Each structure stands twice: as C-alpha cells, then as structure tokens.
PDB file of C-alpha atoms in Angstrom:
ATOM      1  CA  MET A 240      -4.579 -36.410  54.988  1.00  0.00           C
ATOM      2  CA  ARG A 241      -6.578 -33.913  57.034  1.00  0.00           C
ATOM      3  CA  PHE A 242      -9.613 -36.158  57.087  1.00  0.00           C
ATOM      4  CA  ARG A 243      -7.518 -39.139  58.198  1.00  0.00           C
ATOM      5  CA  ASN A 244      -6.216 -37.108  61.134  1.00  0.00           C
ATOM      6  CA  LEU A 245      -9.759 -36.204  62.138  1.00  0.00           C
ATOM      7  CA  ALA A 246     -10.818 -39.822  61.992  1.00  0.00           C
ATOM      8  CA  GLY A 247      -7.807 -40.869  64.068  1.00  0.00           C
ATOM      9  CA  PHE A 248      -8.542 -38.169  66.604  1.00  0.00           C
ATOM     10  CA  ALA A 249     -12.143 -39.335  66.907  1.00  0.00           C
ATOM     11  CA  ALA A 250     -11.022 -42.932  67.349  1.00  0.00           C
ATOM     12  CA  ALA A 251      -8.576 -41.830  70.051  1.00  0.00           C
ATOM     13  CA  LEU A 252     -11.374 -40.019  71.869  1.00  0.00           C
ATOM     14  CA  LEU A 253     -13.526 -43.124  71.683  1.00  0.00           C
ATOM     15  CA  ILE A 254     -10.744 -45.349  73.034  1.00  0.00           C
ATOM     16  CA  GLY A 255     -10.002 -42.805  75.759  1.00  0.00           C
ATOM     17  CA  ALA A 256     -13.621 -42.757  76.783  1.00  0.00           C
ATOM     18  CA  LEU A 257     -13.771 -46.535  76.880  1.00  0.00           C
ATOM     19  CA  CYS A 258     -10.669 -46.697  78.990  1.00  0.00           C
ATOM     20  CA  GLY A 259     -12.002 -44.017  81.313  1.00  0.00           C
ATOM     21  CA  SER A 260     -15.239 -45.868  81.708  1.00  0.00           C
ATOM     22  CA  LEU A 261     -13.404 -49.050  82.606  1.00  0.00           C
ATOM     23  CA  ILE A 262     -11.136 -47.337  85.083  1.00  0.00           C
ATOM     24  CA  GLY A 263     -13.410 -44.665  86.513  1.00  0.00           C
ATOM     25  CA  PRO A 264     -16.184 -45.221  88.960  1.00  0.00           C
ATOM     26  CA  ARG A 265     -18.950 -43.798  86.715  1.00  0.00           C
ATOM     27  CA  PRO A 266     -22.164 -45.694  86.429  1.00  0.00           C
ATOM     28  CA  ALA A 267     -22.490 -48.015  83.419  1.00  0.00           C
ATOM     29  CA  GLU A 268     -25.503 -46.142  82.121  1.00  0.00           C
ATOM     30  CA  ALA A 269     -23.604 -42.821  81.861  1.00  0.00           C
ATOM     31  CA  VAL A 270     -20.697 -44.526  80.211  1.00  0.00           C
ATOM     32  CA  ALA A 271     -22.931 -46.114  77.611  1.00  0.00           C
ATOM     33  CA  ARG A 272     -24.527 -42.730  76.908  1.00  0.00           C
ATOM     34  CA  GLU A 273     -21.132 -41.130  76.335  1.00  0.00           C
ATOM     35  CA  ILE A 274     -20.082 -43.983  74.068  1.00  0.00           C
ATOM     36  CA  ILE A 275     -23.242 -43.511  72.002  1.00  0.00           C
ATOM     37  CA  GLU A 276     -22.593 -39.761  71.739  1.00  0.00           C
ATOM     38  CA  LEU A 277     -19.011 -40.391  70.727  1.00  0.00           C
ATOM     39  CA  GLN A 278     -20.126 -42.841  68.083  1.00  0.00           C
ATOM     40  CA  ARG A 279     -22.598 -40.270  66.778  1.00  0.00           C
ATOM     41  CA  ASP A 280     -19.875 -37.621  66.679  1.00  0.00           C
ATOM     42  CA  VAL A 281     -17.525 -39.979  64.861  1.00  0.00           C
ATOM     43  CA  THR A 282     -20.277 -40.828  62.377  1.00  0.00           C
ATOM     44  CA  THR A 283     -20.931 -37.127  61.854  1.00  0.00           C
ATOM     45  CA  LEU A 284     -17.219 -36.460  61.302  1.00  0.00           C
ATOM     46  CA  LEU A 285     -16.942 -39.320  58.826  1.00  0.00           C
ATOM     47  CA  GLN A 286     -20.014 -38.095  56.940  1.00  0.00           C
ATOM     48  CA  GLY A 287     -18.579 -34.567  56.877  1.00  0.00           C
ATOM     49  CA  GLN A 288     -15.328 -35.971  55.526  1.00  0.00           C
ATOM     50  CA  LYS A 289     -17.228 -37.812  52.821  1.00  0.00           C
ATOM     51  CA  ASP A 290     -19.239 -34.691  51.929  1.00  0.00           C
ATOM     52  CA  ILE A 291     -16.110 -32.587  51.738  1.00  0.00           C
ATOM     53  CA  ALA A 292     -14.395 -35.190  49.541  1.00  0.00           C
ATOM     54  CA  THR A 293     -17.423 -35.240  47.245  1.00  0.00           C
ATOM     55  CA  GLN A 294     -17.479 -31.442  47.054  1.00  0.00           C
ATOM     56  CA  VAL A 295     -13.757 -31.331  46.299  1.00  0.00           C
ATOM     57  CA  THR A 296     -14.222 -33.871  43.508  1.00  0.00           C
ATOM     58  CA  GLN A 297     -17.079 -31.850  42.052  1.00  0.00           C
ATOM     59  CA  ASP A 298     -15.107 -28.633  42.300  1.00  0.00           C
ATOM     60  CA  HIS A 299     -12.152 -30.298  40.618  1.00  0.00           C
ATOM     61  CA  THR A 300     -14.380 -31.487  37.784  1.00  0.00           C
ATOM     62  CA  VAL A 301     -15.854 -28.026  37.347  1.00  0.00           C
ATOM     63  CA  MET A 302     -12.407 -26.411  37.371  1.00  0.00           C
ATOM     64  CA  ARG A 303     -11.126 -28.876  34.807  1.00  0.00           C
ATOM     65  CA  THR A 304     -14.139 -28.183  32.581  1.00  0.00           C
ATOM     66  CA  LEU A 305     -13.607 -24.432  32.895  1.00  0.00           C
ATOM     67  CA  ILE A 306      -9.927 -24.784  32.070  1.00  0.00           C
ATOM     68  CA  GLU A 307     -10.729 -26.875  29.000  1.00  0.00           C
ATOM     69  CA  GLN A 308     -13.308 -24.324  27.881  1.00  0.00           C
ATOM     70  CA  SER A 309     -10.816 -21.508  28.441  1.00  0.00           C
ATOM     71  CA  ASN A 310      -8.203 -23.353  26.378  1.00  0.00           C
ATOM     72  CA  ASP A 311     -10.726 -23.854  23.588  1.00  0.00           C
ATOM     73  CA  THR A 312     -11.666 -20.168  23.717  1.00  0.00           C
ATOM     74  CA  VAL A 313      -8.020 -19.114  23.633  1.00  0.00           C
ATOM     75  CA  GLY A 314      -7.425 -21.402  20.670  1.00  0.00           C
ATOM     76  CA  LYS A 315     -10.378 -19.930  18.819  1.00  0.00           C
ATOM     77  CA  LEU A 316      -9.199 -16.406  19.622  1.00  0.00           C
ATOM     78  CA  ASN A 317      -5.738 -17.237  18.320  1.00  0.00           C
ATOM     79  CA  GLY A 318      -7.266 -18.551  15.114  1.00  0.00           C
ATOM     80  CA  THR A 319      -9.436 -15.462  14.778  1.00  0.00           C
ATOM     81  CA  MET A 320      -6.456 -13.148  15.399  1.00  0.00           C
ATOM     82  CA  SER A 321      -4.402 -15.003  12.797  1.00  0.00           C
ATOM     83  CA  GLY A 322      -7.234 -14.622  10.292  1.00  0.00           C
ATOM     84  CA  LEU A 323      -7.586 -10.931  11.098  1.00  0.00           C
ATOM     85  CA  GLN A 324      -3.841 -10.392  10.775  1.00  0.00           C
ATOM     86  CA  LYS A 325      -3.832 -12.093   7.381  1.00  0.00           C
ATOM     87  CA  SER A 326      -6.829 -10.018   6.302  1.00  0.00           C
ATOM     88  CA  VAL A 327      -5.069  -6.820   7.392  1.00  0.00           C
ATOM     89  CA  GLN A 328      -1.930  -7.828   5.497  1.00  0.00           C
ATOM     90  CA  ASP A 329      -3.984  -8.596   2.383  1.00  0.00           C
ATOM     91  CA  VAL A 330      -5.785  -5.271   2.667  1.00  0.00           C
ATOM     92  CA  GLN A 331      -2.478  -3.430   3.083  1.00  0.00           C
ATOM     93  CA  ALA A 332      -0.996  -5.211   0.063  1.00  0.00           C
ATOM     94  CA  ASN A 333      -4.066  -4.524  -2.074  1.00  0.00           C
ATOM     95  CA  SER A 334      -4.208  -0.925  -0.863  1.00  0.00           C
ATOM     96  CA  GLY A 335      -0.562  -0.423  -1.810  1.00  0.00           C
ATOM     97  CA  ALA A 336      -1.194  -1.832  -5.290  1.00  0.00           C
ATOM     98  CA  ARG A 337      -4.312   0.295  -5.727  1.00  0.00           C
ATOM     99  CA  LEU A 338      -2.439   3.366  -4.473  1.00  0.00           C
ATOM    100  CA  ASP A 339       0.320   2.814  -7.032  1.00  0.00           C
ATOM    101  CA  THR A 340      -2.267   2.380  -9.786  1.00  0.00           C
ATOM    102  CA  MET A 341      -4.136   5.487  -8.681  1.00  0.00           C
ATOM    103  CA  SER A 342      -0.873   7.428  -8.543  1.00  0.00           C
ATOM    104  CA  THR A 343      -0.081   6.389 -12.105  1.00  0.00           C
ATOM    105  CA  GLN A 344      -3.553   7.380 -13.239  1.00  0.00           C
ATOM    106  CA  VAL A 345      -3.322  10.754 -11.500  1.00  0.00           C
ATOM    107  CA  GLN A 346       0.048  11.358 -13.125  1.00  0.00           C
ATOM    108  CA  GLY A 347      -1.498  10.503 -16.480  1.00  0.00           C
ATOM    109  CA  LEU A 348      -4.430  12.842 -15.968  1.00  0.00           C
ATOM    110  CA  SER A 349      -2.067  15.612 -14.858  1.00  0.00           C
ATOM    111  CA  ASP A 350       0.026  15.171 -17.963  1.00  0.00           C
ATOM    112  CA  ASN A 351      -3.094  15.094 -20.095  1.00  0.00           C
ATOM    113  CA  LEU A 352      -3.968  18.484 -18.656  1.00  0.00           C
ATOM    114  CA  GLU A 353      -0.461  19.784 -19.333  1.00  0.00           C
ATOM    115  CA  GLU A 354      -0.652  18.496 -22.880  1.00  0.00           C
ATOM    116  CA  ILE A 355      -4.007  20.214 -23.409  1.00  0.00           C
ATOM    117  CA  LYS A 356      -2.555  23.460 -22.083  1.00  0.00           C
ATOM    118  CA  SER A 357       0.413  23.086 -24.433  1.00  0.00           C
ATOM    119  CA  ARG A 358      -1.872  22.477 -27.389  1.00  0.00           C
ATOM    120  CA  LEU A 359      -4.017  25.471 -26.503  1.00  0.00           C
ATOM    121  CA  GLY A 360      -0.881  27.589 -26.355  1.00  0.00           C
ATOM    122  CA  LYS A 361       0.192  26.332 -29.793  1.00  0.00           C
ATOM    123  CA  LEU A 362      -3.251  26.974 -31.248  1.00  0.00           C
ATOM    124  CA  ASN A 363      -3.297  30.454 -29.760  1.00  0.00           C
ATOM    125  CA  GLN A 364       0.097  31.189 -31.283  1.00  0.00           C
ATOM    126  CA  GLN A 365      -1.048  29.829 -34.639  1.00  0.00           C
ATOM    127  CA  LEU A 366      -4.113  32.071 -34.496  1.00  0.00           C
ATOM    128  CA  VAL A 367      -1.920  35.074 -33.720  1.00  0.00           C
ATOM    129  CA  ASP A 368       0.408  34.206 -36.610  1.00  0.00           C
ATOM    130  CA  LEU A 369      -2.541  33.679 -38.939  1.00  0.00           C
ATOM    131  CA  GLN A 370      -4.053  36.997 -37.906  1.00  0.00           C
ATOM    132  CA  GLY A 371      -0.758  38.739 -38.547  1.00  0.00           C
ATOM    133  CA  THR A 372      -0.468  37.083 -41.966  1.00  0.00           C
ATOM    134  CA  MET A 373      -3.985  38.112 -42.922  1.00  0.00           C
ATOM    135  CA  GLN A 374      -3.340  41.690 -41.823  1.00  0.00           C
ATOM    136  CA  ASN A 375      -0.125  41.711 -43.855  1.00  0.00           C
ATOM    137  CA  ILE A 376      -1.941  40.411 -46.933  1.00  0.00           C
ATOM    138  CA  ASP A 377      -4.736  42.954 -46.515  1.00  0.00           C
ATOM    139  CA  SER A 378      -2.249  45.792 -46.190  1.00  0.00           C
ATOM    140  CA  LYS A 379      -0.411  44.671 -49.327  1.00  0.00           C
ATOM    141  CA  ILE A 380      -3.619  44.327 -51.309  1.00  0.00           C
ATOM    142  CA  SER A 381      -4.943  47.687 -50.208  1.00  0.00           C
ATOM    143  CA  GLY A 382      -1.593  49.385 -50.869  1.00  0.00           C
ATOM    144  CA  GLY A 383      -1.020  47.714 -54.253  1.00  0.00           C
ATOM    145  CA  ALA A 384       2.290  46.298 -53.085  1.00  0.00           C
ATOM    146  CA  VAL A 385       4.443  44.401 -55.505  1.00  0.00           C
ATOM    147  CA  ALA A 386       4.361  40.648 -55.116  1.00  0.00           C
ATOM    148  CA  PRO A 387       7.328  39.268 -53.150  1.00  0.00           C
ATOM    149  CA  SER A 388      10.314  37.987 -55.061  1.00  0.00           C
ATOM    150  CA  GLY A 389      10.046  34.371 -56.046  1.00  0.00           C
ATOM    151  CA  THR A 390       6.350  34.693 -56.995  1.00  0.00           C
ATOM    152  CA  VAL A 391       4.725  34.836 -60.380  1.00  0.00           C
ATOM    153  CA  PRO A 392       4.105  38.452 -61.544  1.00  0.00           C
ATOM    154  CA  THR A 393       0.569  39.757 -61.557  1.00  0.00           C
ATOM    155  CA  SER A 394       0.756  39.923 -65.342  1.00  0.00           C
ATOM    156  CA  ALA A 395       0.760  36.165 -65.643  1.00  0.00           C
ATOM    157  CA  PRO A 396      -1.349  34.665 -68.401  1.00  0.00           C
ATOM    158  CA  ALA A 397      -5.067  34.586 -67.866  1.00  0.00           C
ATOM    159  CA  GLY A 398      -6.336  31.480 -66.129  1.00  0.00           C
ATOM    160  CA  SER A 399      -3.104  30.905 -64.246  1.00  0.00           C
ATOM    161  CA  SER A 400      -2.910  31.438 -60.494  1.00  0.00           C
ATOM    162  CA  PRO A 401       0.088  32.954 -58.749  1.00  0.00           C
ATOM    163  CA  GLN A 402       2.249  30.265 -57.093  1.00  0.00           C
ATOM    164  CA  PRO A 403       5.468  30.711 -55.107  1.00  0.00           C
ATOM    165  CA  THR A 404       8.478  29.393 -57.005  1.00  0.00           C
ATOM    166  CA  GLY A 405      10.794  26.847 -55.514  1.00  0.00           C
ATOM    167  CA  SER A 406       8.255  25.419 -53.034  1.00  0.00           C
ATOM    168  CA  PRO A 407       5.296  23.068 -53.471  1.00  0.00           C
ATOM    169  CA  THR A 408       1.738  24.238 -53.073  1.00  0.00           C
ATOM    170  CA  GLY A 409       0.666  24.418 -49.465  1.00  0.00           C
ATOM    171  CA  SER A 410       4.192  23.994 -48.084  1.00  0.00           C
ATOM    172  CA  PRO A 411       3.445  25.823 -44.779  1.00  0.00           C
ATOM    173  CA  THR A 412       0.803  23.221 -43.990  1.00  0.00           C
ATOM    174  CA  ALA A 413       3.167  20.423 -44.916  1.00  0.00           C
ATOM    175  CA  ALA A 414       5.876  21.869 -42.640  1.00  0.00           C
ATOM    176  CA  ALA A 415       3.518  21.937 -39.652  1.00  0.00           C
ATOM    177  CA  SER A 416       2.168  18.426 -40.189  1.00  0.00           C
ATOM    178  CA  PRO A 417       4.725  16.609 -37.962  1.00  0.00           C
ATOM    179  CA  ALA A 418       3.312  18.273 -34.796  1.00  0.00           C
ATOM    180  CA  PRO A 419       0.054  16.268 -34.774  1.00  0.00           C
ATOM    181  CA  ASN A 420       2.032  13.105 -35.518  1.00  0.00           C
ATOM    182  CA  ALA A 421       4.204  13.740 -32.470  1.00  0.00           C
ATOM    183  CA  ASP A 422       1.173  14.212 -30.231  1.00  0.00           C
ATOM    184  CA  THR A 423      -0.600  11.086 -31.401  1.00  0.00           C
ATOM    185  CA  PRO A 424       1.578   8.356 -29.812  1.00  0.00           C
ATOM    186  CA  TYR A 425       1.947  10.337 -26.586  1.00  0.00           C
ATOM    187  CA  SER A 426      -1.779  10.996 -26.237  1.00  0.00           C
ATOM    188  CA  ASN A 427      -2.597   7.386 -27.060  1.00  0.00           C
ATOM    189  CA  GLY A 428      -0.023   6.216 -24.529  1.00  0.00           C
ATOM    190  CA  LEU A 429      -1.565   8.326 -21.773  1.00  0.00           C
ATOM    191  CA  ARG A 430      -5.014   7.046 -22.630  1.00  0.00           C
ATOM    192  CA  ASP A 431      -3.931   3.420 -22.610  1.00  0.00           C
ATOM    193  CA  ILE A 432      -1.859   3.589 -19.409  1.00  0.00           C
ATOM    194  CA  THR A 433      -4.748   5.134 -17.471  1.00  0.00           C
ATOM    195  CA  SER A 434      -7.051   2.363 -18.730  1.00  0.00           C
ATOM    196  CA  GLY A 435      -4.577  -0.393 -17.789  1.00  0.00           C
ATOM    197  CA  LYS A 436      -3.506  -1.347 -21.339  1.00  0.00           C
ATOM    198  CA  TYR A 437       0.131  -1.418 -20.341  1.00  0.00           C
ATOM    199  CA  ASP A 438       1.647  -3.344 -23.254  1.00  0.00           C
ATOM    200  CA  LEU A 439      -0.013  -1.082 -25.811  1.00  0.00           C
ATOM    201  CA  ALA A 440       0.969   2.040 -23.861  1.00  0.00           C
ATOM    202  CA  ARG A 441       4.596   0.842 -23.678  1.00  0.00           C
ATOM    203  CA  SER A 442       4.746   0.485 -27.469  1.00  0.00           C
ATOM    204  CA  GLU A 443       3.268   3.958 -27.965  1.00  0.00           C
ATOM    205  CA  PHE A 444       5.668   5.661 -25.555  1.00  0.00           C
ATOM    206  CA  GLN A 445       8.608   3.831 -27.142  1.00  0.00           C
ATOM    207  CA  ASP A 446       7.498   5.084 -30.560  1.00  0.00           C
ATOM    208  CA  TYR A 447       7.301   8.607 -29.212  1.00  0.00           C
ATOM    209  CA  LEU A 448      10.836   8.433 -27.791  1.00  0.00           C
ATOM    210  CA  LYS A 449      12.123   6.905 -31.019  1.00  0.00           C
ATOM    211  CA  TYR A 450      11.036   9.848 -33.145  1.00  0.00           C
ATOM    212  CA  TYR A 451      10.655  12.700 -30.647  1.00  0.00           C
ATOM    213  CA  GLY A 452      13.187  11.984 -27.912  1.00  0.00           C
ATOM    214  CA  ASP A 453      14.314  15.629 -27.712  1.00  0.00           C
ATOM    215  CA  THR A 454      10.900  17.227 -27.091  1.00  0.00           C
ATOM    216  CA  ASP A 455       9.528  18.626 -23.831  1.00  0.00           C
ATOM    217  CA  LEU A 456       7.340  15.550 -23.285  1.00  0.00           C
ATOM    218  CA  ALA A 457      10.108  13.012 -23.876  1.00  0.00           C
ATOM    219  CA  SER A 458      10.953  12.765 -20.150  1.00  0.00           C
ATOM    220  CA  ASN A 459       7.280  12.128 -19.381  1.00  0.00           C
ATOM    221  CA  ALA A 460       7.189   9.286 -21.881  1.00  0.00           C
ATOM    222  CA  GLN A 461      10.351   7.828 -20.348  1.00  0.00           C
ATOM    223  CA  PHE A 462       8.847   8.083 -16.841  1.00  0.00           C
ATOM    224  CA  TYR A 463       5.722   6.241 -17.938  1.00  0.00           C
ATOM    225  CA  LEU A 464       7.813   3.390 -19.293  1.00  0.00           C
ATOM    226  CA  GLY A 465       9.038   3.002 -15.708  1.00  0.00           C
ATOM    227  CA  GLU A 466       5.472   3.202 -14.365  1.00  0.00           C
ATOM    228  CA  ILE A 467       4.347   0.450 -16.740  1.00  0.00           C
ATOM    229  CA  ALA A 468       7.195  -1.848 -15.676  1.00  0.00           C
ATOM    230  CA  TYR A 469       6.475  -1.133 -11.988  1.00  0.00           C
ATOM    231  CA  SER A 470       2.764  -1.867 -12.413  1.00  0.00           C
ATOM    232  CA  GLN A 471       3.653  -5.197 -14.032  1.00  0.00           C
ATOM    233  CA  ARG A 472       6.040  -6.000 -11.131  1.00  0.00           C
ATOM    234  CA  GLN A 473       9.039  -5.895 -13.486  1.00  0.00           C
ATOM    235  CA  TYR A 474      11.043  -4.017 -10.880  1.00  0.00           C
ATOM    236  CA  SER A 475      14.498  -4.379 -12.461  1.00  0.00           C
ATOM    237  CA  GLN A 476      13.197  -2.918 -15.712  1.00  0.00           C
ATOM    238  CA  ALA A 477      11.413  -0.176 -13.754  1.00  0.00           C
ATOM    239  CA  VAL A 478      14.659   0.840 -12.023  1.00  0.00           C
ATOM    240  CA  ALA A 479      16.399   1.100 -15.395  1.00  0.00           C
ATOM    241  CA  GLU A 480      13.600   3.224 -16.894  1.00  0.00           C
ATOM    242  CA  TYR A 481      13.463   5.593 -13.906  1.00  0.00           C
ATOM    243  CA  GLU A 482      17.255   5.941 -13.968  1.00  0.00           C
ATOM    244  CA  LYS A 483      17.042   7.148 -17.582  1.00  0.00           C
ATOM    245  CA  VAL A 484      14.705   9.936 -16.465  1.00  0.00           C
ATOM    246  CA  LEU A 485      17.243  11.021 -13.836  1.00  0.00           C
ATOM    247  CA  THR A 486      20.283  10.909 -16.114  1.00  0.00           C
ATOM    248  CA  VAL A 487      19.007  11.730 -19.615  1.00  0.00           C
ATOM    249  CA  TYR A 488      16.531  14.448 -18.596  1.00  0.00           C
ATOM    250  CA  PRO A 489      18.091  16.316 -15.633  1.00  0.00           C
ATOM    251  CA  LYS A 490      15.667  19.258 -16.019  1.00  0.00           C
ATOM    252  CA  SER A 491      12.489  17.172 -16.153  1.00  0.00           C
ATOM    253  CA  PHE A 492       9.719  17.900 -13.655  1.00  0.00           C
ATOM    254  CA  LYS A 493       9.424  14.106 -13.290  1.00  0.00           C
ATOM    255  CA  LEU A 494      12.675  13.877 -11.323  1.00  0.00           C
ATOM    256  CA  ALA A 495      10.978  13.663  -7.905  1.00  0.00           C
ATOM    257  CA  PRO A 496       8.471  10.914  -8.789  1.00  0.00           C
ATOM    258  CA  ALA A 497      11.121   9.030 -10.775  1.00  0.00           C
ATOM    259  CA  ARG A 498      13.531   8.953  -7.819  1.00  0.00           C
ATOM    260  CA  LEU A 499      10.706   8.007  -5.436  1.00  0.00           C
ATOM    261  CA  LYS A 500       9.529   5.105  -7.579  1.00  0.00           C
ATOM    262  CA  LYS A 501      13.114   3.993  -8.236  1.00  0.00           C
ATOM    263  CA  GLY A 502      13.654   3.704  -4.468  1.00  0.00           C
ATOM    264  CA  MET A 503      10.416   1.751  -4.023  1.00  0.00           C
ATOM    265  CA  ALA A 504      11.328  -0.596  -6.876  1.00  0.00           C
ATOM    266  CA  LEU A 505      14.754  -1.254  -5.319  1.00  0.00           C
ATOM    267  CA  ILE A 506      13.057  -2.148  -2.023  1.00  0.00           C
ATOM    268  CA  GLU A 507      10.754  -4.552  -3.865  1.00  0.00           C
ATOM    269  CA  LEU A 508      13.883  -6.179  -5.331  1.00  0.00           C
ATOM    270  CA  GLY A 509      15.242  -6.715  -1.803  1.00  0.00           C
ATOM    271  CA  GLN A 510      17.888  -3.989  -2.152  1.00  0.00           C
ATOM    272  CA  LYS A 511      16.770  -2.197   0.994  1.00  0.00           C
ATOM    273  CA  SER A 512      19.881  -0.069   1.584  1.00  0.00           C
ATOM    274  CA  SER A 513      19.864   1.304  -1.978  1.00  0.00           C
ATOM    275  CA  GLY A 514      16.126   1.911  -1.836  1.00  0.00           C
ATOM    276  CA  VAL A 515      16.384   3.740   1.489  1.00  0.00           C
ATOM    277  CA  LYS A 516      19.152   5.911   0.040  1.00  0.00           C
ATOM    278  CA  GLU A 517      16.929   6.966  -2.870  1.00  0.00           C
ATOM    279  CA  LEU A 518      13.978   7.716  -0.576  1.00  0.00           C
ATOM    280  CA  ARG A 519      16.185   9.834   1.658  1.00  0.00           C
ATOM    281  CA  GLU A 520      17.334  11.745  -1.422  1.00  0.00           C
ATOM    282  CA  VAL A 521      13.692  12.492  -2.202  1.00  0.00           C
ATOM    283  CA  VAL A 522      13.175  13.841   1.325  1.00  0.00           C
ATOM    284  CA  LYS A 523      16.341  15.930   1.038  1.00  0.00           C
ATOM    285  CA  ARG A 524      15.894  17.323  -2.479  1.00  0.00           C
ATOM    286  CA  TYR A 525      12.141  17.829  -2.758  1.00  0.00           C
ATOM    287  CA  PRO A 526      10.811  19.142   0.601  1.00  0.00           C
ATOM    288  CA  GLY A 527       7.136  20.035   0.773  1.00  0.00           C
ATOM    289  CA  THR A 528       6.149  17.839  -2.174  1.00  0.00           C
ATOM    290  CA  GLU A 529       3.801  14.870  -2.335  1.00  0.00           C
ATOM    291  CA  GLU A 530       6.813  12.715  -3.186  1.00  0.00           C
ATOM    292  CA  GLU A 531       8.533  13.764   0.049  1.00  0.00           C
ATOM    293  CA  ARG A 532       5.428  12.798   2.060  1.00  0.00           C
ATOM    294  CA  ARG A 533       5.253   9.387   0.409  1.00  0.00           C
ATOM    295  CA  ALA A 534       8.987   8.812   0.882  1.00  0.00           C
ATOM    296  CA  ARG A 535       8.718   9.623   4.600  1.00  0.00           C
ATOM    297  CA  ALA A 536       5.746   7.291   4.983  1.00  0.00           C
ATOM    298  CA  ARG A 537       7.608   4.416   3.265  1.00  0.00           C
ATOM    299  CA  LEU A 538      10.706   4.992   5.396  1.00  0.00           C
ATOM    300  CA  LYS A 539       8.528   4.903   8.532  1.00  0.00           C
ATOM    301  CA  GLU A 540       7.057   1.578   7.410  1.00  0.00           C
ATOM    302  CA  LEU A 541      10.593   0.230   7.020  1.00  0.00           C
ATOM    303  CA  GLY A 542      11.478   1.440  10.522  1.00  0.00           C
ATOM    304  CA  VAL A 543      14.317   3.722   9.415  1.00  0.00           C
ATOM    305  CA  ALA A 544      14.910   7.440   9.869  1.00  0.00           C
ATOM    306  CA  ALA A 545      14.164   9.903   7.102  1.00  0.00           C
ATOM    307  CA  ALA A 546      17.724  11.219   7.289  1.00  0.00           C
ATOM    308  CA  ALA A 547      20.982   9.313   7.538  1.00  0.00           C
ATOM    309  CA  ALA A 548      22.561   9.283  10.989  1.00  0.00           C
TER     310      ALA A 548
END
C-alpha cells in the first residue's frame, strides 16, 4: 500500500507539472526538461519500490526458513529430552533394584559375621568347659578319688573298660550334635541369598524355622523370607513375612529393617497411605539409624512429610 501511494504521488506531480506547463508562460524547452526529470524520478521511485518488494520477499523467505529450522531443532530437542528422561527413569529404577539387592547382601554379610561371633563364643565356652573337665579328671586321678556313682568300679574284670551306666557311650557328644544341624540350614540360606539363589535360600530358611523357630536366629531367618519375596517382586508375600518378624519376634534386632521394608512393599502394592504410615513409624521409633535415613529419603521421593501433620 505504501508503494502504491508513492506511485500515485509521483503521477500527481507529473500531471501537476504538465498542467503548469500548459498554463504557465514558461518556455517549452524548460517544461520538457522538467517533464524528463519527473519521469526519471518516477522511474527511480518505481525501481526502488520493486527493489524493496524483492528484498521483503527475500527476507520473508529467509525468516520462514529460519522458523522451520527452529521448529525442527525444537522437535529434536524435545525428542532428546524425552529420551534423557526415560534414561534417567530407567537408571533410577535399576539403581533402586540394585540398592535393594545390595542392602539384602549387606544384611546377609552382617548376619554371617554375627553368626561367626556366636560360634566363636560357643567354641570358647566349650574349650573352657573341656579345660575344667580335664582339670577335674586330673585332680581325681592324682587324689585317688573314688569313681562317681553309676560307673563301673575300678576292680572290674581285666580287659573291661569303665563305662557309665544308664547312658550310651559318648552321650555328651550325641547331646551336642543338634547344634551343628541347626547352623547348617541357616548358614546355607545366608550363602544362597547373597548369591541370588532365592528359591533355595527360601527352602533353607523355612527348614530352619520349622525345627529351630525358638532360637536367637529365628527372627533373622523370618526376615530373610521377606527379603526373598521382596527381591522376587512378590510384595504381598513380603508384607506377610515382615509382619511375622514384627509380631512373633518383638525383641528382634530386625524390627527396624522389617518395618522399613514392609512400608516399601506396601507402596509397591499401591497402598500408599499404609506404606507412608509404616515409614513414619520407622522415623519415629528408630532415630539415628540407617533405616530412618532410608525412610526419610523414600518419604521425600513421595512428596510427603516425615511426620504426620
């Protein structure tokens, strides 16, 4: 529209000049010169209009190309961001799974250490008892003490050896034999759970609880049944196993990890409110522990406070 106005203005000037030349008294030669100059000016204006129109068209083409390139770049960036987000989510999921596995393995190693300490204590006590027995025997032999009642007198026939009456030979050894049997399924279970042989470990811990459910390590075996179910994503079963630790073994040192993992299993089942309640109980009951730190971190991920409002 602007260029049309310029062209109209130039045409008006030309017409005005022609009219002035016809009316005015100027010489014909001067009038012709002015007409030629006006024509040149009009031609220049028209050429300028054409150049401007061409430049605008070129600029428009360049702008359109830039916009298309920008849209393509934005699309590629969106695709890249989506891929990165998915990668981050996968890494977080895998990290969580690896963390749970590592936690189970650390628990197993810790219990292995506790079991070794317990065995060393038993062996030490057995050595003390054996030393006392030997000293007692030596004192009796050196003092010529009479054999205890229930034993064969020293005047037994030649070739016979004194044997206690009423009990089989080697009965003390036979009485102590169940202890190694109790340790075997528990030790095997710890070994297999740390190596990822969950089904075999489950069977071994179940055997231990079947025969030795009232021992100090029974609550550990029960806890590991929950860990196995959790590792296999059997979250309902895991909740049930952890609950047994909390109710059947109220003095177990596995109470904090059992409540923590119960809450996490409930969240995996979609029972967020119940899971949050268990995690808050961990924060409340076990301050300063690793379980409290993990419970707080999980609550922060869920976007809820560590304490009920």
